Short mmCIF file of C-alpha atoms in Angstrom, two decimals:
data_model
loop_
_atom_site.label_atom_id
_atom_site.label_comp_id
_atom_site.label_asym_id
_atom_site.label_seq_id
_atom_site.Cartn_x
_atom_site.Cartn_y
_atom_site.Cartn_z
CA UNK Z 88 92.62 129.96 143.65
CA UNK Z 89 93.25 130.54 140.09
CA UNK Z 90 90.09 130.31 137.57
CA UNK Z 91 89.88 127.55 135.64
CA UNK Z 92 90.75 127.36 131.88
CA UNK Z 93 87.35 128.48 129.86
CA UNK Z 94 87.26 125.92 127.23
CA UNK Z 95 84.76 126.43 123.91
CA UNK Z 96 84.78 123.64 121.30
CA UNK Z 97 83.69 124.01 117.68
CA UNK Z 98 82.71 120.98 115.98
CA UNK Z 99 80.99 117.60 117.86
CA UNK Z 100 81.60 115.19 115.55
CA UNK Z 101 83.66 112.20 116.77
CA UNK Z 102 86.76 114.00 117.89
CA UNK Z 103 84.67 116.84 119.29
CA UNK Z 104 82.66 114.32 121.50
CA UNK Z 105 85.57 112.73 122.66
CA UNK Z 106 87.15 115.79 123.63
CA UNK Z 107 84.43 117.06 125.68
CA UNK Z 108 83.82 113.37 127.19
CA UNK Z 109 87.63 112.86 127.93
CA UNK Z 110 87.89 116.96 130.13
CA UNK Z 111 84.78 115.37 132.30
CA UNK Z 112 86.47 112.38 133.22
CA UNK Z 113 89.76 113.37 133.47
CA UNK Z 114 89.06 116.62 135.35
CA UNK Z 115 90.73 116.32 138.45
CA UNK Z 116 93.88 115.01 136.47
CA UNK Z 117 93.79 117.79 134.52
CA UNK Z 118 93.58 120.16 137.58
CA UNK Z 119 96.55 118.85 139.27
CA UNK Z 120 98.50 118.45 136.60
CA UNK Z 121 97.93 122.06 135.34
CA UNK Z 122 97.41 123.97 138.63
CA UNK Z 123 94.18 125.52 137.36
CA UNK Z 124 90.71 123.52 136.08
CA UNK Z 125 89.78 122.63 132.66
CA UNK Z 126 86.00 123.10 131.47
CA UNK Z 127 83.67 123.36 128.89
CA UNK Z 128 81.59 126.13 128.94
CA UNK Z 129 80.39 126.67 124.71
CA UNK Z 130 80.12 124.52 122.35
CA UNK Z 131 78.83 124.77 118.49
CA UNK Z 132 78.25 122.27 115.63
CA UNK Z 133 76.01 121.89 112.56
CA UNK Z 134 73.20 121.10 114.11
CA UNK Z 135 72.04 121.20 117.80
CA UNK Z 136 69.33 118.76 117.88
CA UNK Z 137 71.82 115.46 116.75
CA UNK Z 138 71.80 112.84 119.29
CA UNK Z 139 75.24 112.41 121.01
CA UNK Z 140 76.77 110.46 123.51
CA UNK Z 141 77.38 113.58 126.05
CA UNK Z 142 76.09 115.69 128.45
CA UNK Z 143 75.89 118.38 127.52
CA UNK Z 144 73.72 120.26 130.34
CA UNK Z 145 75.22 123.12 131.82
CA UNK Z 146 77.45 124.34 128.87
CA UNK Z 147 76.08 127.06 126.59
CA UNK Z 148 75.40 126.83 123.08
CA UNK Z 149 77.14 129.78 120.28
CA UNK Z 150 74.97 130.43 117.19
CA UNK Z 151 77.64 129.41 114.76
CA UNK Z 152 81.69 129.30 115.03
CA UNK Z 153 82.56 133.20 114.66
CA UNK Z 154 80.36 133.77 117.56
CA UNK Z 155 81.86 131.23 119.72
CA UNK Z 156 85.66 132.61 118.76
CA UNK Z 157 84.01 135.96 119.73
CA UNK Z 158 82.80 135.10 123.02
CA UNK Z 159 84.38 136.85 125.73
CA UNK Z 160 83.47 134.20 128.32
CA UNK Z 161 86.23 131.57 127.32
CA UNK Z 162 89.74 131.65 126.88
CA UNK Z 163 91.03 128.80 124.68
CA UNK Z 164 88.96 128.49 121.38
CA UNK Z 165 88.98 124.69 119.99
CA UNK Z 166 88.54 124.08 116.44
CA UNK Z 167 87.72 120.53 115.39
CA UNK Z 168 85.54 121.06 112.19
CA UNK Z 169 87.84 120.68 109.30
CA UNK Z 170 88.38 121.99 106.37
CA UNK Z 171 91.07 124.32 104.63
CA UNK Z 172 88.95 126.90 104.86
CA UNK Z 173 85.87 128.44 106.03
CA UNK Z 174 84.09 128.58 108.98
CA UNK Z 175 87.48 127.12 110.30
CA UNK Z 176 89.57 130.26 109.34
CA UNK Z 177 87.73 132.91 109.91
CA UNK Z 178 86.78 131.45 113.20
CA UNK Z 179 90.09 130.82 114.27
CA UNK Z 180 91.86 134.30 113.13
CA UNK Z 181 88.89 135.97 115.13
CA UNK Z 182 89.81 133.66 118.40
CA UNK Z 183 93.70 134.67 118.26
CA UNK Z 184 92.91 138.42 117.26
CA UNK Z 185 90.91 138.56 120.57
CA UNK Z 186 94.06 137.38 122.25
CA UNK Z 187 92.38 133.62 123.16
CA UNK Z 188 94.37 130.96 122.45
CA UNK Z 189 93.34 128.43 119.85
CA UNK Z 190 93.80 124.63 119.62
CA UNK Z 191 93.46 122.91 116.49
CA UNK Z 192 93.39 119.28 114.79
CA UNK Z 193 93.01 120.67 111.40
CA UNK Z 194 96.06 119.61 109.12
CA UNK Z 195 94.41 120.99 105.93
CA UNK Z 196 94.23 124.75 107.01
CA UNK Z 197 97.59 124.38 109.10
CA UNK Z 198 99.29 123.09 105.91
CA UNK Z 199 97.46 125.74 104.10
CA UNK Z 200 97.19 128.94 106.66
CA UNK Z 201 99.41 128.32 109.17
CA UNK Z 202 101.65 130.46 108.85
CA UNK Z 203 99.04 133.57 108.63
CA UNK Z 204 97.83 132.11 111.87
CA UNK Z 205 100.88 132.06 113.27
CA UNK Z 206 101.49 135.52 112.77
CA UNK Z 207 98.23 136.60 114.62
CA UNK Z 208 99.22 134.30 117.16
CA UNK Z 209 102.59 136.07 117.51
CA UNK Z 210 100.77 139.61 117.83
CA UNK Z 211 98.27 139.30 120.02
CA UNK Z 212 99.81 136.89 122.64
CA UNK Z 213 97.89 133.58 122.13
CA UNK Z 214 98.93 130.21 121.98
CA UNK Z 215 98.45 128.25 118.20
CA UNK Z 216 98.53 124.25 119.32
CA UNK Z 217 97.74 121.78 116.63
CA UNK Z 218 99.69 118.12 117.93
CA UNK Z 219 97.16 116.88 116.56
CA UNK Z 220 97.04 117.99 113.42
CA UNK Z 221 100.17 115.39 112.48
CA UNK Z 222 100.26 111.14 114.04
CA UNK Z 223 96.83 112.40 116.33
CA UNK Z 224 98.44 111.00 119.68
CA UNK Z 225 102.16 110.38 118.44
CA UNK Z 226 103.68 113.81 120.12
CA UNK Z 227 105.90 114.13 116.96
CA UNK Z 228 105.39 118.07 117.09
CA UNK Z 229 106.61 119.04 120.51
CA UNK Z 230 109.24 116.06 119.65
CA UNK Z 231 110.45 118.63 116.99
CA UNK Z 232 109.65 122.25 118.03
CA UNK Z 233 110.47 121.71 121.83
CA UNK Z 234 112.16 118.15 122.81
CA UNK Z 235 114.96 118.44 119.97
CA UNK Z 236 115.14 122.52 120.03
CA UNK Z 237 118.94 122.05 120.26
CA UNK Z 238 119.38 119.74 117.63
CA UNK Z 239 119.84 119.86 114.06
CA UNK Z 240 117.39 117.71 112.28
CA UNK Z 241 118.88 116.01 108.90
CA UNK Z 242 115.72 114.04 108.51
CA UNK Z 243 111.87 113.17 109.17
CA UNK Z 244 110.15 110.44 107.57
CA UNK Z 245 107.56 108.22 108.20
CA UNK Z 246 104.09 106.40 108.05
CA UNK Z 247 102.26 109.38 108.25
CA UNK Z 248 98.64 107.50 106.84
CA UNK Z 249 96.88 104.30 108.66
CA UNK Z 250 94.64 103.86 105.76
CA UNK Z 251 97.17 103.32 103.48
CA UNK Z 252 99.43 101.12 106.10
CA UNK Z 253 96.44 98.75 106.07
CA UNK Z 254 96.12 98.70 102.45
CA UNK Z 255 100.07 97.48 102.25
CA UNK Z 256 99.79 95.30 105.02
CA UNK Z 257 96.80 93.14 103.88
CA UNK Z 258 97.86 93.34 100.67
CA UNK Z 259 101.16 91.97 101.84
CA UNK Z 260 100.17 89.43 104.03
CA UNK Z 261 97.36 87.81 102.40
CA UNK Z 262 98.38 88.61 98.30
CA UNK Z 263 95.28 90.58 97.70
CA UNK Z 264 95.24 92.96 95.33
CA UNK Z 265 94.97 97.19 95.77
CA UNK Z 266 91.39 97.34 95.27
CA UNK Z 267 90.04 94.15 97.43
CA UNK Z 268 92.44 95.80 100.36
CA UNK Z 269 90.80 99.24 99.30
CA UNK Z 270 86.89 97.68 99.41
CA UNK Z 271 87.37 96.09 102.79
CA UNK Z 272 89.04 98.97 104.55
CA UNK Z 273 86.00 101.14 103.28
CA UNK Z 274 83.75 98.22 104.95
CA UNK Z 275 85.99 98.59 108.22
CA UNK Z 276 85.80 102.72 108.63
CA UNK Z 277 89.55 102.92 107.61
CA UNK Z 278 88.97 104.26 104.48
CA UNK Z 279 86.56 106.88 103.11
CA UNK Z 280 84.17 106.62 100.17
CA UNK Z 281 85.99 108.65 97.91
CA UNK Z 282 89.45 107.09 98.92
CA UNK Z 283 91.76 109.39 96.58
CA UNK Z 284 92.81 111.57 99.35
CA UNK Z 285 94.74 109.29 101.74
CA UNK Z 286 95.43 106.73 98.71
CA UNK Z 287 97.07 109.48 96.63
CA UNK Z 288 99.39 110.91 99.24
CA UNK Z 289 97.56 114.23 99.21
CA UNK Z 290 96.99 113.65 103.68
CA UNK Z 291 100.39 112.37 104.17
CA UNK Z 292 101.60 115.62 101.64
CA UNK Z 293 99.96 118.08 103.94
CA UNK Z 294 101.63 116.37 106.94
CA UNK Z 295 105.25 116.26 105.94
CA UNK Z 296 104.62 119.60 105.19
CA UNK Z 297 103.90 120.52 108.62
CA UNK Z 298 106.22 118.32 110.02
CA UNK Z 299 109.47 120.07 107.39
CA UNK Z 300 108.61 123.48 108.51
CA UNK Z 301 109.26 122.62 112.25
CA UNK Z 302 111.79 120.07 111.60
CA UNK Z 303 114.06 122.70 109.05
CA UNK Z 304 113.11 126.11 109.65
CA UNK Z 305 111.60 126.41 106.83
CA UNK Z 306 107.93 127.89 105.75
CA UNK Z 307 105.31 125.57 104.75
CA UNK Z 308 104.75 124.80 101.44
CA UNK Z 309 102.15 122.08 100.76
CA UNK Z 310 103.29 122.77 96.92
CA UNK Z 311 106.87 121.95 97.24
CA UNK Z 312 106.32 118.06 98.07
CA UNK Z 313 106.09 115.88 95.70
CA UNK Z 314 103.49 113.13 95.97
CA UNK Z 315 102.59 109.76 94.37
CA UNK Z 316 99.81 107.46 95.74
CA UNK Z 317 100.15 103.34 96.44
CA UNK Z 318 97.33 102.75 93.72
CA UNK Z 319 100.35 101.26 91.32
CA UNK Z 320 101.44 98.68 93.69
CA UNK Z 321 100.90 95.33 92.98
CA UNK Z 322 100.82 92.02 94.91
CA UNK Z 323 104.19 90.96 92.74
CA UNK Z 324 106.07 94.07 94.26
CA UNK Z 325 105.37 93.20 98.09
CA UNK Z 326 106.69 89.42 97.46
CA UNK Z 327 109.44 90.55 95.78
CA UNK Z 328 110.31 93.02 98.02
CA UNK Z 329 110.03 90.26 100.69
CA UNK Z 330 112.33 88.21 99.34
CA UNK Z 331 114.88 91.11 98.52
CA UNK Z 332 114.69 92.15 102.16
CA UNK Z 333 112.47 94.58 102.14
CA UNK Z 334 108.73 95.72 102.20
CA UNK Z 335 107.22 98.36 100.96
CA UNK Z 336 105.23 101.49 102.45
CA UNK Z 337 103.66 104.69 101.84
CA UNK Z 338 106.64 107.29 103.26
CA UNK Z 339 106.12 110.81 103.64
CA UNK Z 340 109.96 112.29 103.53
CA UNK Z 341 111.84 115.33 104.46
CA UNK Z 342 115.52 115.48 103.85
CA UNK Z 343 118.19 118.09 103.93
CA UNK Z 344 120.24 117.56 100.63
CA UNK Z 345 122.76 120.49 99.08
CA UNK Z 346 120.45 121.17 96.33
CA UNK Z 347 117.69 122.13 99.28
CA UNK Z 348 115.02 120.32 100.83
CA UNK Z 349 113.63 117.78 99.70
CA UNK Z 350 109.59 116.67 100.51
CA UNK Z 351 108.24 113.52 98.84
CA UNK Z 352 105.37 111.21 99.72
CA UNK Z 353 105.44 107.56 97.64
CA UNK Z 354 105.87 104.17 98.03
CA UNK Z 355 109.10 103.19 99.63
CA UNK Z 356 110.99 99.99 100.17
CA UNK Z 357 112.13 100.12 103.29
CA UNK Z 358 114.78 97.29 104.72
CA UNK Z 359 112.35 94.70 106.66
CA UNK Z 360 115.36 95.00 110.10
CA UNK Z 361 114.22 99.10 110.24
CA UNK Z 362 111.92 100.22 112.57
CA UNK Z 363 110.01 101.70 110.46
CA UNK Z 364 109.34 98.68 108.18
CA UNK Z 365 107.66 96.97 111.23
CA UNK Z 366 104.86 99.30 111.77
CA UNK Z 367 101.59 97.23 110.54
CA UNK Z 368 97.85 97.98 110.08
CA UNK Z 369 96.80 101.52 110.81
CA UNK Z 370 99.32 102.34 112.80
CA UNK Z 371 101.76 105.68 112.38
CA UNK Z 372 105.04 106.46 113.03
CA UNK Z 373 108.19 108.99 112.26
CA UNK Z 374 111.60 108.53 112.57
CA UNK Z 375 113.68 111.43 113.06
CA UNK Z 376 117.47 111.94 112.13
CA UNK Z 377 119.03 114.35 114.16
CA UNK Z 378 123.04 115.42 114.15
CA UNK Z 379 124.75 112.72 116.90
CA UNK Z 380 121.98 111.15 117.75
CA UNK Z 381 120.68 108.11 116.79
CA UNK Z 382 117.44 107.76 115.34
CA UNK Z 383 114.23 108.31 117.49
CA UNK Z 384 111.56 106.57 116.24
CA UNK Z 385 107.95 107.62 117.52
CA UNK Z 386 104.98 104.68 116.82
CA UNK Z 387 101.24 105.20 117.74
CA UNK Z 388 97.64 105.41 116.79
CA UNK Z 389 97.67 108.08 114.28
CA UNK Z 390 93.80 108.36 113.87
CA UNK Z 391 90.63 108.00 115.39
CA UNK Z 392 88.56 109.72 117.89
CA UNK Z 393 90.70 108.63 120.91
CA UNK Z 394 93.58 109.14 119.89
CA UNK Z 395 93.44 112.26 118.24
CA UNK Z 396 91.23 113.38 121.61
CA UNK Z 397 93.96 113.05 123.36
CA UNK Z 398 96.11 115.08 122.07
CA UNK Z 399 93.90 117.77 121.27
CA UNK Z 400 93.58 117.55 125.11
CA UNK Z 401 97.20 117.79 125.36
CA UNK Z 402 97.29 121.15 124.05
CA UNK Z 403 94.43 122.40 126.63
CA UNK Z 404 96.72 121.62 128.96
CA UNK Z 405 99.24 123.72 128.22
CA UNK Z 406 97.23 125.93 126.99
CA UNK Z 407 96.23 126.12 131.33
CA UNK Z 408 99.83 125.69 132.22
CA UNK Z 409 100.42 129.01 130.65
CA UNK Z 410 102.74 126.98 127.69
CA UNK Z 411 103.34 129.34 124.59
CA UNK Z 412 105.85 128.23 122.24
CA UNK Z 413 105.93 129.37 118.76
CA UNK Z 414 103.68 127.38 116.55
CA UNK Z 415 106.66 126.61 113.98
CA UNK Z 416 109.50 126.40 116.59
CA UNK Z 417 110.68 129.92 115.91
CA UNK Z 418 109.02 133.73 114.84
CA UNK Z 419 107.21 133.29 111.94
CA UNK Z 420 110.02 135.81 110.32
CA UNK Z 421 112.72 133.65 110.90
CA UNK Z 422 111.25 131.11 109.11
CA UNK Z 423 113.20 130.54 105.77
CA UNK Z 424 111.49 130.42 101.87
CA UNK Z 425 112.00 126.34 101.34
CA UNK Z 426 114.24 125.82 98.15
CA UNK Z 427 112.29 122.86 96.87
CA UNK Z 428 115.04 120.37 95.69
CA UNK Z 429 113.89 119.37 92.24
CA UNK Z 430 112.66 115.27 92.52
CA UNK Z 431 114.51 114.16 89.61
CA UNK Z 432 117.79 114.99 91.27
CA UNK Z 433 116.94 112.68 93.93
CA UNK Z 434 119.77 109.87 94.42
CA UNK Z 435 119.08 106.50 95.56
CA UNK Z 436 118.41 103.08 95.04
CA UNK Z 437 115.73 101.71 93.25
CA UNK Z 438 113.41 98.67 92.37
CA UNK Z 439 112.78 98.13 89.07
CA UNK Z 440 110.29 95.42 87.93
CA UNK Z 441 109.88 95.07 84.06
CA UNK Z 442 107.86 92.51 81.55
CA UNK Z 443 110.29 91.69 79.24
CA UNK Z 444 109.64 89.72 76.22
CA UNK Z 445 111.35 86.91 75.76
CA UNK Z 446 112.78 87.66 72.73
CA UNK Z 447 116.53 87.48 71.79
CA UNK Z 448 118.90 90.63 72.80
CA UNK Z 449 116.46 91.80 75.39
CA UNK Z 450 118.63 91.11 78.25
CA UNK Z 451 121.29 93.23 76.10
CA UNK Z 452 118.78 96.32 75.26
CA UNK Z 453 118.16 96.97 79.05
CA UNK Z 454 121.29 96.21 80.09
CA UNK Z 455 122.55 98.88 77.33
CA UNK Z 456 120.35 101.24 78.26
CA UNK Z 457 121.29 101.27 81.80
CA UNK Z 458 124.79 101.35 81.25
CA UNK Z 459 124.02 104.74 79.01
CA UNK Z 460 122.99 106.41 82.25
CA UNK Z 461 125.69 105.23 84.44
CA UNK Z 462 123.42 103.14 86.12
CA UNK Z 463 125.24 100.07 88.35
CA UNK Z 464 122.68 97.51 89.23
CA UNK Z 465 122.93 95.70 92.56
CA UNK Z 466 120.94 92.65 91.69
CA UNK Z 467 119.06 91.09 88.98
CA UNK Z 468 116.25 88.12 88.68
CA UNK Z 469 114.52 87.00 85.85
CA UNK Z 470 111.05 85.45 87.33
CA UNK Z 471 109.53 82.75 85.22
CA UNK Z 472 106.23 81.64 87.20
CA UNK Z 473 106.70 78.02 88.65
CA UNK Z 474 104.87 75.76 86.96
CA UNK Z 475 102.72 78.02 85.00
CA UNK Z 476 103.00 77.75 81.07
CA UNK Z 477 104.00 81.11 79.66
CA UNK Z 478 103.65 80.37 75.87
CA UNK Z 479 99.23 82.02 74.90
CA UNK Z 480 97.12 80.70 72.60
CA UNK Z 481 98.53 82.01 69.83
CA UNK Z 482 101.82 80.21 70.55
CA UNK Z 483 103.95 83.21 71.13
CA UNK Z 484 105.88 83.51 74.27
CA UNK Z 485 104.31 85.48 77.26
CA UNK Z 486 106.95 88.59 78.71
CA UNK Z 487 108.70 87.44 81.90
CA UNK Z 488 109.09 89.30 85.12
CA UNK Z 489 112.45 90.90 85.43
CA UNK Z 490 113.37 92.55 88.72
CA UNK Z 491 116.44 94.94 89.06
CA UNK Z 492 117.67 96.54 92.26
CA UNK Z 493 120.23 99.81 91.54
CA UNK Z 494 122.68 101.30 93.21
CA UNK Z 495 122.38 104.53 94.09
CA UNK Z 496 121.65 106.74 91.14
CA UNK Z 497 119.32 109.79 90.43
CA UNK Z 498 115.89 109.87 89.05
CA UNK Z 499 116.06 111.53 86.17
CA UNK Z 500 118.86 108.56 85.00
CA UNK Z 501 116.28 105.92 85.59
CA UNK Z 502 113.80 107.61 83.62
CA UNK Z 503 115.99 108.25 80.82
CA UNK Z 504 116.66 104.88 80.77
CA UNK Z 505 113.32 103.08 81.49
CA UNK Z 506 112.36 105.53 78.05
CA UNK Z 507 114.74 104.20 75.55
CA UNK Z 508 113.95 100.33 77.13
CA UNK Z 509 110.50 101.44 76.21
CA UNK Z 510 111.17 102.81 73.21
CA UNK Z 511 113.33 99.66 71.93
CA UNK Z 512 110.17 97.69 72.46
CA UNK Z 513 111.83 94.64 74.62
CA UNK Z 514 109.05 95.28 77.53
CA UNK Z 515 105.27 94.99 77.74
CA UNK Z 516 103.35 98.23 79.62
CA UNK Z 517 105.06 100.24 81.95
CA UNK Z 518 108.12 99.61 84.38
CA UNK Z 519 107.38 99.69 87.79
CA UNK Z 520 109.76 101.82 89.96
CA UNK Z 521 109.72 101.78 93.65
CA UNK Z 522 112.43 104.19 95.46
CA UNK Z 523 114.81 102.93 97.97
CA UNK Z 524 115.04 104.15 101.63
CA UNK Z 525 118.50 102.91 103.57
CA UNK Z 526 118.42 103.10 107.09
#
């Protein structure tokens, strides 16, 4: 009889819970599909006498998280605290230097330290699983590191944040604006109290990180993504982009261009026929572009105590099977320095959605100004509101929506552009620009 798999968690929050609630039930499961058992012998958290909805009887309890990592009595140290730094790293480094092997749902320090980890991984013999870490129960990282280790991966995008999903779909389907969406997510759980993280792009950044290192090669490099948050969008934008064919989402992106790799988390228009573009409420998904094949496109719960349970879960199990694969796909010294491809070269199309006063030339100014920068423009409409009376009070005219779809064209030529129409004074405020994604 082989001994079973000596499991110690730290951190009992709701992930934590689950994890130790879902190796109880699913025991015998586990055991046959592994060949060995699965249990729970230590545990740690912030505080011992918290009320929780497990039994806990029977497994021991470690002083703090170094101690548990330290313990010689298990073999597979789990880390579900958080954090991009300590207790988590410290407690983690001592686990693999000890030779255990160490599962993980921490995207932060993975994003931040994984690499390091890696490495002590690599020298002492233990396993580094974090699935979880990226989509909680989507497998999109042993889709990339072991399913497609024979192909070469162009390009990984996706909806890599449910509470921003939400935010876009309510806001789409019921014309509220950004901050009503925001307020009742925040009622609903989805959504934090300080929202800026996940409405920035800061989580989805740390992902696509992750998720370019495995897919490319490449090292992580949180830094070399850029990132801009859905806070801008407005109610206008999601029924245009309806009526153009599209609808709009919070993309995290990694591409392989020939001026390097480019990362980049914003709002995306995405054609309403992709896959991708039919993903609603807090659901994730990534699509991956691999060399001939077509596109696989992974969709799941990408949160939440369940679902990210289960993967953790995932990773004790092969963890028991005896499973080591290299955390990033590859030795940590084969992994490449990223050449971060600079964001204003980026080519594509884009949505442009100006106030423009309705004044004589204006039509002539931006058009001008766009032909300056070589700038072809797919489609144009001039939106006066349907039976709404746009001369004020003071008897002057109010500006009129313009929305302009371009070809493709680069970044940097839409900003030059957008600045002289700005600086010719035919537009109120400040364009909106929404990026393109084809299929």
């Amino acid at each position: 009889m082989v001994a079973p798999l000596k499991v110690g968690i730290a951190g009992l929050g709701t992930v934590g819970a689950e994890v130790v609630r879902l190796i109880e039930q699913q025991g015998r499961i586990l055991s046959a599909r592994c060949g060995r058992g699965v249990r729970v012998v230590a545990v740690t958290a912030r505080s011992k006498v918290k009320k929780r909805s497990i039994d806990l009887r029977g497994i021991a309890w470690a002083r703090n998280p170094l101690d548990l990592a330290n313990d010689p009595g298990i073999d597979c140290f789990v880390e579900l605290m958080g954090g991009a730094g300590e207790p988590a790293l410290s407690a983690i480094e001592a686990a693999l230097k000890s030779g255990k092997s160490v599962v993980t749902a921490n995207k932060a320090l993975i994003a931040r330290h994984g690499l390091r980890l890696a490495k002590f991984a690599e020298k002492h013999g233990g396993a580094l699983n974090f699935e979880a870490a990226v989509g909680a129960a989507i497998p999109v990282i042993k889709t990339l590191r072991e399913g497609l280790a024979g192909t070469e991966v162009n390009r990984v995008y996706g909806i890599l944040n449910g509470t921003c999903n939400y935010i876009l779909t309510r806001m789409e389907q019921e014309g509220l604006s950004f901050a009503e969406c925001l307020k009742d997510a925040q009622r609903l759980g989805y959504a934090e109290a300080n929202p800026s993280f996940d409405v920035d792009g800061h989580d989805t950044a740390q992902k696509l990180a992750i998720l370019a290192s495995l897919a490319f090669g490449t090292r992580v490099a949180q830094s070399a993504v850029y990132v801009e948050g859905i806070s801008s969008i407005k109610p206008e934008d999601l029924r245009a982009a309806e009526q153009l064919g599209f609808r709009v989402k919070l993309l995290g992106v990694a591409v392989r261009t020939a001026k390097g790799i480019e990362q980049r988390v914003h709002p995306t228009m995405v054609p309403k026929s992709s896959s991708i573009a039919q993903v609603m409420g807090v659901t994730n998904a990534v699509t991956i572009d691999g060399e001939g094949i077509p596109p696989i496109t992974l969709v799941g719960p990408g949160a939440g105590g369940a679902a990210t349970a289960s993967a953790v879960v995932a990773d004790i199990a092969d963890v028991a099977r005896g499973i080591r694969a290299e955390p990033f796909g590859r030795p940590v010294a084969r992994l490449r320095a990223i050449k971060k491809a600079p964001m204003e070269r980026h080519e594509g199309g884009y949505y442009i959605r100006l106030m423009a006063r309705d004044l004589a030339g204006t039509a002539a100014a931006i058009a001008t100004r766009l032909a300056e920068q070589k700038i072809s423009i797919e489609s144009i409409v001039q939106r006066h509101p349907d039976g709404v009376d746009v001369t004020g009070a003071t008897g002057k005219t109010s500006p009129v929506p313009v929305i302009l779809i371009t070809y493709a064209t680069s970044e940097d030529a839409v900003h030059r552009a957008l600045q002289a129409v700005q600086h010719d004074k035919v537009i109120s405020g400040r364009p909106q620009v929404i990026r393109i994604e084809k299929n």
